[in-house]
Each structure stands twice: as C-alpha cells, then as structure tokens.
mmCIF file of N, CA, C and O in Angstrom:
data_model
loop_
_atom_site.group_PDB
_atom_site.id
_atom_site.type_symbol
_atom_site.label_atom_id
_atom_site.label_comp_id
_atom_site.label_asym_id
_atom_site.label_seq_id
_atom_site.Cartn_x
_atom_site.Cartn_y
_atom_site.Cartn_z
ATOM 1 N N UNK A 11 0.814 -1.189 0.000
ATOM 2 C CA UNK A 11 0.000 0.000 0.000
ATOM 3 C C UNK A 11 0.862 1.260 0.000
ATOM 4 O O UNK A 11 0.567 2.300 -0.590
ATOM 5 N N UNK A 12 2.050 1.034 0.787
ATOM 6 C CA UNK A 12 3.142 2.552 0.924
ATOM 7 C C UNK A 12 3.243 2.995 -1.028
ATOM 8 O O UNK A 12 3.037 4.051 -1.626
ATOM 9 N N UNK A 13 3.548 1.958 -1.381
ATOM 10 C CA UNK A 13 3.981 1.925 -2.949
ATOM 11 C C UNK A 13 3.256 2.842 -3.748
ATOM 12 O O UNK A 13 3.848 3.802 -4.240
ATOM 13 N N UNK A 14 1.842 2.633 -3.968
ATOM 14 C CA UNK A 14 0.937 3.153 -4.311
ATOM 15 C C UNK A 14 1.439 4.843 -4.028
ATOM 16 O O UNK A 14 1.894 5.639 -4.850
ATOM 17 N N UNK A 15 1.129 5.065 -2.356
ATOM 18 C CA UNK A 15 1.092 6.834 -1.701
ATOM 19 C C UNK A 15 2.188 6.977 -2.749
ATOM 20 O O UNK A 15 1.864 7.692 -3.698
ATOM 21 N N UNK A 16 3.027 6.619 -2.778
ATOM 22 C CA UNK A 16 4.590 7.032 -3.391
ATOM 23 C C UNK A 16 4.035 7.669 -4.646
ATOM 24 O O UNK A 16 3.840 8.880 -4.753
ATOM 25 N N UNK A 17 3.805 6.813 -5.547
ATOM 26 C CA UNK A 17 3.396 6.877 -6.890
ATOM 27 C C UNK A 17 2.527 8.756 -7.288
ATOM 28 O O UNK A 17 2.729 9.741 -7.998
ATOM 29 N N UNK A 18 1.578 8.268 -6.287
ATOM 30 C CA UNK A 18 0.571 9.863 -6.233
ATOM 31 C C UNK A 18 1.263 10.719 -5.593
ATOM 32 O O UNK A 18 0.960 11.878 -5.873
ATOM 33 N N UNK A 19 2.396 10.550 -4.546
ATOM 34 C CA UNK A 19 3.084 11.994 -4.236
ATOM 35 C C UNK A 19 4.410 12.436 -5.650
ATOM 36 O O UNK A 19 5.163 13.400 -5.791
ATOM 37 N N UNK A 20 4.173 11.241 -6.431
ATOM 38 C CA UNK A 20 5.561 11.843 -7.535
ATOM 39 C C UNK A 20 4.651 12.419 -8.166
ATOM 40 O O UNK A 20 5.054 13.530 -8.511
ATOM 41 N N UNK A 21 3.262 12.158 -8.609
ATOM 42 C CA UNK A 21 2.502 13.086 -9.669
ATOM 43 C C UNK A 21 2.121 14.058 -9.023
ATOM 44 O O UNK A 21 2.237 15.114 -9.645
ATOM 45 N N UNK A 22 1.589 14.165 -7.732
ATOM 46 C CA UNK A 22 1.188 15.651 -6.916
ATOM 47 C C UNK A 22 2.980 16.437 -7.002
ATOM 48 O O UNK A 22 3.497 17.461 -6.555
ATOM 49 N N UNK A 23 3.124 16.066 -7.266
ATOM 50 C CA UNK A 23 4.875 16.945 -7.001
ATOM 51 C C UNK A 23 5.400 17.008 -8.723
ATOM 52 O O UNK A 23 5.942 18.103 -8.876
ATOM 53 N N UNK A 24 5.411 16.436 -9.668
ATOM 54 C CA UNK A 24 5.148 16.956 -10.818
ATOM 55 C C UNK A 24 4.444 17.673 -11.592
ATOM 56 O O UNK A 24 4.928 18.241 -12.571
ATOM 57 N N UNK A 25 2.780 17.769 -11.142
ATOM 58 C CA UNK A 25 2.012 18.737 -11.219
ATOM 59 C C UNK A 25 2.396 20.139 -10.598
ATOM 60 O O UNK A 25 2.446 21.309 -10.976
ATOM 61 N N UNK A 26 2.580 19.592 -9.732
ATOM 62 C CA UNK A 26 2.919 21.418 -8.675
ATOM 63 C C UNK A 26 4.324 22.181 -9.745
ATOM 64 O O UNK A 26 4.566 23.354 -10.031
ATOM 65 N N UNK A 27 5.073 20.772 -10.136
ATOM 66 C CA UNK A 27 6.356 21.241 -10.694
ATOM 67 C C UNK A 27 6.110 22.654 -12.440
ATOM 68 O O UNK A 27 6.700 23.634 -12.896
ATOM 69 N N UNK A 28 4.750 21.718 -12.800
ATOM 70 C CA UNK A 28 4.347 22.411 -13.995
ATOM 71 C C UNK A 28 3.489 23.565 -13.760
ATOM 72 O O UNK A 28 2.992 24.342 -14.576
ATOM 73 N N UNK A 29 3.437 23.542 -12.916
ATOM 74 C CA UNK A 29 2.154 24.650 -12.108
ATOM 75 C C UNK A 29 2.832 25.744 -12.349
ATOM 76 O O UNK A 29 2.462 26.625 -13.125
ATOM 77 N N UNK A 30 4.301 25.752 -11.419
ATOM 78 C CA UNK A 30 5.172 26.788 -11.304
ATOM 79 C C UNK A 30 5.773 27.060 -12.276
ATOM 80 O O UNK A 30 5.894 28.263 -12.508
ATOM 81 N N UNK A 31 6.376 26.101 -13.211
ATOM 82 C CA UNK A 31 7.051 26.454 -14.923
ATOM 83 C C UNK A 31 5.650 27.464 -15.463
ATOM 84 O O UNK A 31 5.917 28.626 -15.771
ATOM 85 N N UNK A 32 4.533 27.105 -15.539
ATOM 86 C CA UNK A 32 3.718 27.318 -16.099
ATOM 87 C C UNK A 32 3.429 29.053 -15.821
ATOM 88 O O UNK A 32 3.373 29.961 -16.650
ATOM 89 N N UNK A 33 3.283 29.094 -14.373
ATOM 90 C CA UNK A 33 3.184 30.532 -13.908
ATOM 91 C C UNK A 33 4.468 31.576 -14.307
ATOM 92 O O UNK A 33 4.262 32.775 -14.490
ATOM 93 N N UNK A 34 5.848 30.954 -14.420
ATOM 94 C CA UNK A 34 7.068 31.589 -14.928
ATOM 95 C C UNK A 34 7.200 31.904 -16.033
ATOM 96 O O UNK A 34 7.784 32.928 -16.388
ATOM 97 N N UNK A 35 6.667 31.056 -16.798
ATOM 98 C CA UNK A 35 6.772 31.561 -18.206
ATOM 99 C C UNK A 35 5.471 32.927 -18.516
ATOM 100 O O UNK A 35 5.721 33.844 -19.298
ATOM 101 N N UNK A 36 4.153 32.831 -17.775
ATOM 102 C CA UNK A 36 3.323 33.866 -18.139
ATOM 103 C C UNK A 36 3.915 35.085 -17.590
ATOM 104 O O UNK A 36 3.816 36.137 -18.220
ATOM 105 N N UNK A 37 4.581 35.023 -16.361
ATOM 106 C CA UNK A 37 5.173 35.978 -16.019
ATOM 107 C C UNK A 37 6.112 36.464 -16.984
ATOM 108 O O UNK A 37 5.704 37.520 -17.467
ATOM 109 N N UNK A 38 7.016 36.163 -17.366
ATOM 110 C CA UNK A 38 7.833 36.750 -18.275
ATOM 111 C C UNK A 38 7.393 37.309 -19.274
ATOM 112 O O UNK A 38 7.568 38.500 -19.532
ATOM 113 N N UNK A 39 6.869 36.638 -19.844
ATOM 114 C CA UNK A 39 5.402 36.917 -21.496
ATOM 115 C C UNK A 39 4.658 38.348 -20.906
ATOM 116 O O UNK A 39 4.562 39.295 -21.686
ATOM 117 N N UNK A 40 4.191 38.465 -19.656
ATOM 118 C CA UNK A 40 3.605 39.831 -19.306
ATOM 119 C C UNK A 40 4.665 40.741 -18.981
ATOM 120 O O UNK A 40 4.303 41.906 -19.152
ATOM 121 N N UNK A 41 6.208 40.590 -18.447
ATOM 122 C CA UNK A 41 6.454 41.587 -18.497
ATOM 123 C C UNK A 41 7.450 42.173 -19.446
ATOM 124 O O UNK A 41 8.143 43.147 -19.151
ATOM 125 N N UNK A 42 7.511 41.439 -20.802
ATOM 126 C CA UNK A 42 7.722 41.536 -22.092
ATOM 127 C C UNK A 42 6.652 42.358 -22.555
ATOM 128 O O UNK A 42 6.921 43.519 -22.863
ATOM 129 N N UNK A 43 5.261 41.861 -22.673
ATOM 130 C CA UNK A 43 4.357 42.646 -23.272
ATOM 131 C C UNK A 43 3.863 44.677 -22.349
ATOM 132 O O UNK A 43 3.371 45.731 -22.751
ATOM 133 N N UNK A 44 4.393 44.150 -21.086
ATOM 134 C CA UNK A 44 4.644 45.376 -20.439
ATOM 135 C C UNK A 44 5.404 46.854 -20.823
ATOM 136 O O UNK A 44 5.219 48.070 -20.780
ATOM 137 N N UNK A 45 6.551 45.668 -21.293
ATOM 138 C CA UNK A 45 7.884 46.815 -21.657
ATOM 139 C C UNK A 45 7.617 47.507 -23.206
ATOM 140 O O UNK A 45 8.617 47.986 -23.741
ATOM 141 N N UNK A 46 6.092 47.597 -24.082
ATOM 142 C CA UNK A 46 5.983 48.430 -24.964
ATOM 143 C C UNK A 46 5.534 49.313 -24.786
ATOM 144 O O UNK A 46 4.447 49.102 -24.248
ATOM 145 N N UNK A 47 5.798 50.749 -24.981
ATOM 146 C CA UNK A 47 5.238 52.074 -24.809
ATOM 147 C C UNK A 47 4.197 52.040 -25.687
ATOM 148 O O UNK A 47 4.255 51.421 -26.750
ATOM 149 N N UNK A 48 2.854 52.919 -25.169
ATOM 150 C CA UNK A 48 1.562 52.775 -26.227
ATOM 151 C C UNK A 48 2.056 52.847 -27.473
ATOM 152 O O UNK A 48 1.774 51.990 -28.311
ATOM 153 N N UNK A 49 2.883 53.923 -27.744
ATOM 154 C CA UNK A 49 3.066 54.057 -29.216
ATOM 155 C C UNK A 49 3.635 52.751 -29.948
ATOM 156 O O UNK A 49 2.959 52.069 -30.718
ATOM 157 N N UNK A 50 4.549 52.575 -29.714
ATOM 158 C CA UNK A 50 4.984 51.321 -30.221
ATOM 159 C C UNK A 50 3.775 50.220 -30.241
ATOM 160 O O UNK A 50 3.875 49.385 -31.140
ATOM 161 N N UNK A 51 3.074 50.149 -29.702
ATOM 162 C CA UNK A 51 1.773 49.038 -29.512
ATOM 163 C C UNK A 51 1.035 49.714 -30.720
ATOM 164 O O UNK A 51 0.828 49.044 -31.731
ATOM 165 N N UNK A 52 0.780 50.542 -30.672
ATOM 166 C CA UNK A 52 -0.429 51.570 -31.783
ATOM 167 C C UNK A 52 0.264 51.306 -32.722
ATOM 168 O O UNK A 52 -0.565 51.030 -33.589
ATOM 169 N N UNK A 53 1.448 51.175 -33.251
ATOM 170 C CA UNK A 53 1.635 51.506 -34.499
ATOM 171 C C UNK A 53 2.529 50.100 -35.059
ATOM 172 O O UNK A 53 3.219 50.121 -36.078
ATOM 173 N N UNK A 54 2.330 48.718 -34.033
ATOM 174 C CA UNK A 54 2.296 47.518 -34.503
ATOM 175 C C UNK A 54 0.882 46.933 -34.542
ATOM 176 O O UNK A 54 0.786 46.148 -35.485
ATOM 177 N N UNK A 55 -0.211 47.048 -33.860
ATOM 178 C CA UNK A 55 -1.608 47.172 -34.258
ATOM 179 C C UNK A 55 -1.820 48.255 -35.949
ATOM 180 O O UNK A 55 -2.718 47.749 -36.622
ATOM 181 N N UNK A 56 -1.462 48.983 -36.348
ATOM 182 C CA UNK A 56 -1.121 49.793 -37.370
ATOM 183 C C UNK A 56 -0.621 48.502 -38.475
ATOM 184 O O UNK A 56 -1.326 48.201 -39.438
ATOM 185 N N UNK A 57 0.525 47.897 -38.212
ATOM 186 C CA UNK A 57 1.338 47.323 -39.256
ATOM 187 C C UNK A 57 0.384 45.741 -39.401
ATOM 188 O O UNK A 57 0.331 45.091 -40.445
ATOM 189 N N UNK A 58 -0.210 45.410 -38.282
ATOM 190 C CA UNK A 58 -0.838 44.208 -38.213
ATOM 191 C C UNK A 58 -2.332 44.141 -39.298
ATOM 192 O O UNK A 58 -2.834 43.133 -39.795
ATOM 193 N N UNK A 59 -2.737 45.442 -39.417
ATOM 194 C CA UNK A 59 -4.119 45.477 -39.658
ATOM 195 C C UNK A 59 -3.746 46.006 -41.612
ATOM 196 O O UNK A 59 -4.229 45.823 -42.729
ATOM 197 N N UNK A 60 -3.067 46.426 -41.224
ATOM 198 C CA UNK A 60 -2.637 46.877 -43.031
ATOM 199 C C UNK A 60 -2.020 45.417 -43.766
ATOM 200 O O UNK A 60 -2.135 45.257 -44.982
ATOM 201 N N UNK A 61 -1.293 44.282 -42.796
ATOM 202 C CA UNK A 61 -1.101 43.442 -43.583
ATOM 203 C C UNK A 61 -2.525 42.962 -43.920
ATOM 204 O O UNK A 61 -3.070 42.942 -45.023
ATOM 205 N N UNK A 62 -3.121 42.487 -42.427
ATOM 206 C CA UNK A 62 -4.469 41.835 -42.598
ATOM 207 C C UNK A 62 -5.378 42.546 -43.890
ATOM 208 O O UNK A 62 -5.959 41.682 -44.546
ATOM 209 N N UNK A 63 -5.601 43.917 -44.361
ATOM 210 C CA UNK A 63 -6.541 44.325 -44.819
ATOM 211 C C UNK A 63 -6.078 44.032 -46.294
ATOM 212 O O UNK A 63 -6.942 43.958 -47.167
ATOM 213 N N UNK A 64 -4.321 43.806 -46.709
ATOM 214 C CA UNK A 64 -4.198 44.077 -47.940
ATOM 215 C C UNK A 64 -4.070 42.407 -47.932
ATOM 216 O O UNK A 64 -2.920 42.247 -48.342
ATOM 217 N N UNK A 65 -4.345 41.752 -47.811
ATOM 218 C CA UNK A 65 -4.893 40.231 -48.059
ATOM 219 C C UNK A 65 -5.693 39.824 -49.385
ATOM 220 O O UNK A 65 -6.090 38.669 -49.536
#
C-alpha cells in the first residue's frame, strides 16, 4: 500500500512542478508585453491590420 502513496506523491509533485514552470513563463510573457510604450503598440496594431486588410 506505501507503494501506491509514493506513486501519487511523484505526480502531486510533478504537477505542482508544472504549475510553477507554467506561472514563470506567463510571467515573463507579461512583463515583455509590459515593456511596450503605447506608441509602439499603436503603431504595430497599425502594421498588423494593413497586412491583414491588404490580403
């Protein structure tokens, strides 16, 4: 029966492991998307919509 607990504390402890990769990487991704000044945002929304429109 110990065998078993074992088994479910390596997946409760691999889950938690992806939990935290998971939260690190959004973190970074937000404070990447943080570090653009509006303008720069406005005027890649600008370049995004002129490709899209000349489609």
């Amino acid at each position: 029966m110990a065998g078993k607990g074992r088994w479910w504390r390596w997946i409760g402890l691999a889950g938690m492991a992806g939990v935290v990769a998971t939260g690190a990487v959004v973190a970074r991704e937000e404070r990447k998307r943080r570090a653009y000044t509006p303008e720069q945002v406005r005027d890649r929304l600008r370049e995004r919509y002129a490709e899209a429109t000349s489609r």
